[in-house]
Amino acid sequence: MFALCMRNFLPLPERLPESYAEVLSRLSTGSAFLGNLSTVITASIAEEIIFRGLVLSGLGVMP
C-alpha cells in the first residue's frame, strides 16, 4: 500500500520498468518445481542460521 502511494510522488527512471520486466521474465522461465524447491531449501537454511546463530547465542545457550 505504501509503495503504491509513493509511486505517485516519486518519479521512476524510464529504464526501471523495462529492466524489472526483463528480470521477471528471466525468473519465470525456469521450472516451477525447481523454484519452489529452492525457496524451501533457502528458507530452511536461513531459519536455522537465524535461530541457532542469533537467538541461541544471544541467550547464552551456545558458546
Short mmCIF file of N, CA and C in Angstrom, two decimals:
data_model
loop_
_atom_site.label_atom_id
_atom_site.label_comp_id
_atom_site.label_asym_id
_atom_site.label_seq_id
_atom_site.Cartn_x
_atom_site.Cartn_y
_atom_site.Cartn_z
N MET A 1 0.83 -1.18 0.00
CA MET A 1 0.00 0.00 0.00
C MET A 1 0.88 1.25 0.00
N PHE A 2 1.91 1.24 0.86
CA PHE A 2 2.82 2.38 0.92
C PHE A 2 3.52 2.60 -0.41
N ALA A 3 3.94 1.49 -1.03
CA ALA A 3 4.65 1.59 -2.31
C ALA A 3 3.74 2.17 -3.39
N LEU A 4 2.48 1.81 -3.36
CA LEU A 4 1.55 2.35 -4.35
C LEU A 4 1.36 3.85 -4.17
N CYS A 5 1.30 4.30 -2.94
CA CYS A 5 1.16 5.74 -2.66
C CYS A 5 2.42 6.49 -3.06
N MET A 6 3.59 5.94 -2.75
CA MET A 6 4.84 6.62 -3.06
C MET A 6 5.12 6.65 -4.56
N ARG A 7 4.57 5.71 -5.29
CA ARG A 7 4.78 5.69 -6.74
C ARG A 7 4.21 6.95 -7.38
N ASN A 8 3.15 7.51 -6.78
CA ASN A 8 2.56 8.73 -7.32
C ASN A 8 3.42 9.96 -7.04
N PHE A 9 4.22 9.92 -5.97
CA PHE A 9 5.01 11.08 -5.57
C PHE A 9 6.44 11.05 -6.09
N LEU A 10 7.01 9.87 -6.23
CA LEU A 10 8.40 9.75 -6.66
C LEU A 10 8.47 9.32 -8.12
N PRO A 11 9.17 10.06 -8.95
CA PRO A 11 9.28 9.65 -10.35
C PRO A 11 10.22 8.46 -10.49
N LEU A 12 9.85 7.52 -11.32
CA LEU A 12 10.70 6.36 -11.60
C LEU A 12 11.56 6.63 -12.82
N PRO A 13 12.78 6.13 -12.82
CA PRO A 13 13.60 6.24 -14.03
C PRO A 13 12.91 5.53 -15.19
N GLU A 14 13.17 5.99 -16.40
CA GLU A 14 12.49 5.42 -17.56
C GLU A 14 12.89 3.97 -17.80
N ARG A 15 14.10 3.59 -17.49
CA ARG A 15 14.59 2.23 -17.78
C ARG A 15 14.11 1.24 -16.73
N LEU A 16 13.69 1.67 -15.57
CA LEU A 16 13.34 0.76 -14.48
C LEU A 16 12.22 -0.22 -14.85
N PRO A 17 11.10 0.22 -15.41
CA PRO A 17 10.07 -0.76 -15.76
C PRO A 17 10.54 -1.80 -16.76
N GLU A 18 11.39 -1.39 -17.70
CA GLU A 18 11.91 -2.35 -18.68
C GLU A 18 12.82 -3.38 -18.03
N SER A 19 13.71 -2.94 -17.15
CA SER A 19 14.62 -3.88 -16.51
C SER A 19 13.87 -4.78 -15.53
N TYR A 20 12.85 -4.25 -14.89
CA TYR A 20 12.03 -5.07 -13.99
C TYR A 20 11.32 -6.17 -14.76
N ALA A 21 10.76 -5.83 -15.90
CA ALA A 21 10.09 -6.83 -16.73
C ALA A 21 11.08 -7.87 -17.23
N GLU A 22 12.30 -7.43 -17.55
CA GLU A 22 13.33 -8.35 -18.01
C GLU A 22 13.72 -9.34 -16.92
N VAL A 23 13.87 -8.86 -15.70
CA VAL A 23 14.22 -9.73 -14.58
C VAL A 23 13.09 -10.72 -14.31
N LEU A 24 11.85 -10.24 -14.34
CA LEU A 24 10.73 -11.15 -14.12
C LEU A 24 10.64 -12.22 -15.19
N SER A 25 10.90 -11.86 -16.42
CA SER A 25 10.83 -12.86 -17.49
C SER A 25 11.94 -13.90 -17.33
N ARG A 26 13.12 -13.47 -16.90
CA ARG A 26 14.21 -14.43 -16.68
C ARG A 26 13.91 -15.35 -15.51
N LEU A 27 13.30 -14.81 -14.46
CA LEU A 27 12.98 -15.64 -13.31
C LEU A 27 11.86 -16.63 -13.60
N SER A 28 10.94 -16.26 -14.47
CA SER A 28 9.80 -17.12 -14.72
C SER A 28 10.05 -18.16 -15.80
N THR A 29 11.23 -18.16 -16.42
CA THR A 29 11.50 -19.14 -17.47
C THR A 29 11.86 -20.51 -16.90
N GLY A 30 12.24 -20.58 -15.64
CA GLY A 30 12.61 -21.85 -15.02
C GLY A 30 11.39 -22.68 -14.63
N SER A 31 11.64 -23.86 -14.18
CA SER A 31 10.57 -24.75 -13.78
C SER A 31 10.00 -24.31 -12.43
N ALA A 32 8.69 -24.43 -12.27
CA ALA A 32 8.04 -24.05 -11.02
C ALA A 32 8.50 -24.97 -9.88
N PHE A 33 8.72 -26.23 -10.19
CA PHE A 33 9.16 -27.17 -9.16
C PHE A 33 10.51 -26.77 -8.60
N LEU A 34 11.46 -26.43 -9.48
CA LEU A 34 12.79 -26.03 -9.01
C LEU A 34 12.73 -24.71 -8.25
N GLY A 35 11.88 -23.81 -8.66
CA GLY A 35 11.72 -22.55 -7.95
C GLY A 35 11.19 -22.77 -6.55
N ASN A 36 10.18 -23.61 -6.42
CA ASN A 36 9.62 -23.91 -5.11
C ASN A 36 10.61 -24.67 -4.24
N LEU A 37 11.32 -25.61 -4.83
CA LEU A 37 12.31 -26.38 -4.08
C LEU A 37 13.42 -25.49 -3.56
N SER A 38 13.91 -24.60 -4.39
CA SER A 38 14.98 -23.70 -3.94
C SER A 38 14.48 -22.74 -2.86
N THR A 39 13.22 -22.33 -2.93
CA THR A 39 12.65 -21.47 -1.90
C THR A 39 12.57 -22.20 -0.57
N VAL A 40 12.13 -23.44 -0.60
CA VAL A 40 12.02 -24.24 0.63
C VAL A 40 13.40 -24.47 1.25
N ILE A 41 14.36 -24.81 0.43
CA ILE A 41 15.71 -25.07 0.94
C ILE A 41 16.33 -23.79 1.50
N THR A 42 16.20 -22.69 0.78
CA THR A 42 16.76 -21.42 1.24
C THR A 42 16.10 -20.96 2.53
N ALA A 43 14.79 -21.10 2.63
CA ALA A 43 14.08 -20.68 3.84
C ALA A 43 14.48 -21.51 5.04
N SER A 44 14.65 -22.80 4.86
CA SER A 44 15.01 -23.64 6.00
C SER A 44 16.45 -23.37 6.45
N ILE A 45 17.35 -23.12 5.52
CA ILE A 45 18.73 -22.79 5.89
C ILE A 45 18.77 -21.44 6.60
N ALA A 46 18.05 -20.47 6.08
CA ALA A 46 18.02 -19.14 6.71
C ALA A 46 17.42 -19.22 8.11
N GLU A 47 16.40 -20.02 8.28
CA GLU A 47 15.77 -20.17 9.60
C GLU A 47 16.75 -20.78 10.59
N GLU A 48 17.50 -21.78 10.18
CA GLU A 48 18.49 -22.40 11.07
C GLU A 48 19.58 -21.41 11.44
N ILE A 49 20.05 -20.64 10.48
CA ILE A 49 21.10 -19.66 10.76
C ILE A 49 20.59 -18.62 11.75
N ILE A 50 19.38 -18.14 11.51
CA ILE A 50 18.83 -17.10 12.41
C ILE A 50 18.57 -17.67 13.79
N PHE A 51 17.91 -18.83 13.87
CA PHE A 51 17.56 -19.36 15.18
C PHE A 51 18.78 -19.79 15.97
N ARG A 52 19.60 -20.64 15.36
CA ARG A 52 20.76 -21.16 16.09
C ARG A 52 21.85 -20.12 16.25
N GLY A 53 22.08 -19.33 15.23
CA GLY A 53 23.18 -18.38 15.29
C GLY A 53 22.90 -17.15 16.12
N LEU A 54 21.75 -16.58 15.95
CA LEU A 54 21.47 -15.33 16.63
C LEU A 54 20.72 -15.50 17.94
N VAL A 55 19.65 -16.26 17.91
CA VAL A 55 18.81 -16.38 19.10
C VAL A 55 19.51 -17.15 20.20
N LEU A 56 20.03 -18.30 19.88
CA LEU A 56 20.65 -19.12 20.92
C LEU A 56 21.95 -18.50 21.45
N SER A 57 22.72 -17.87 20.58
CA SER A 57 23.92 -17.21 21.07
C SER A 57 23.57 -15.99 21.92
N GLY A 58 22.49 -15.32 21.57
CA GLY A 58 22.04 -14.19 22.36
C GLY A 58 21.53 -14.60 23.73
N LEU A 59 20.99 -15.80 23.83
CA LEU A 59 20.52 -16.30 25.11
C LEU A 59 21.63 -16.91 25.94
N GLY A 60 22.79 -17.10 25.34
CA GLY A 60 23.92 -17.69 26.04
C GLY A 60 23.87 -19.21 26.08
N VAL A 61 23.03 -19.82 25.23
CA VAL A 61 22.91 -21.28 25.19
C VAL A 61 24.08 -21.86 24.40
N MET A 62 24.47 -21.21 23.32
CA MET A 62 25.59 -21.70 22.50
C MET A 62 26.83 -20.92 22.85
N PRO A 63 27.99 -21.57 22.83
CA PRO A 63 29.26 -20.86 23.14
C PRO A 63 29.64 -19.91 22.03
#
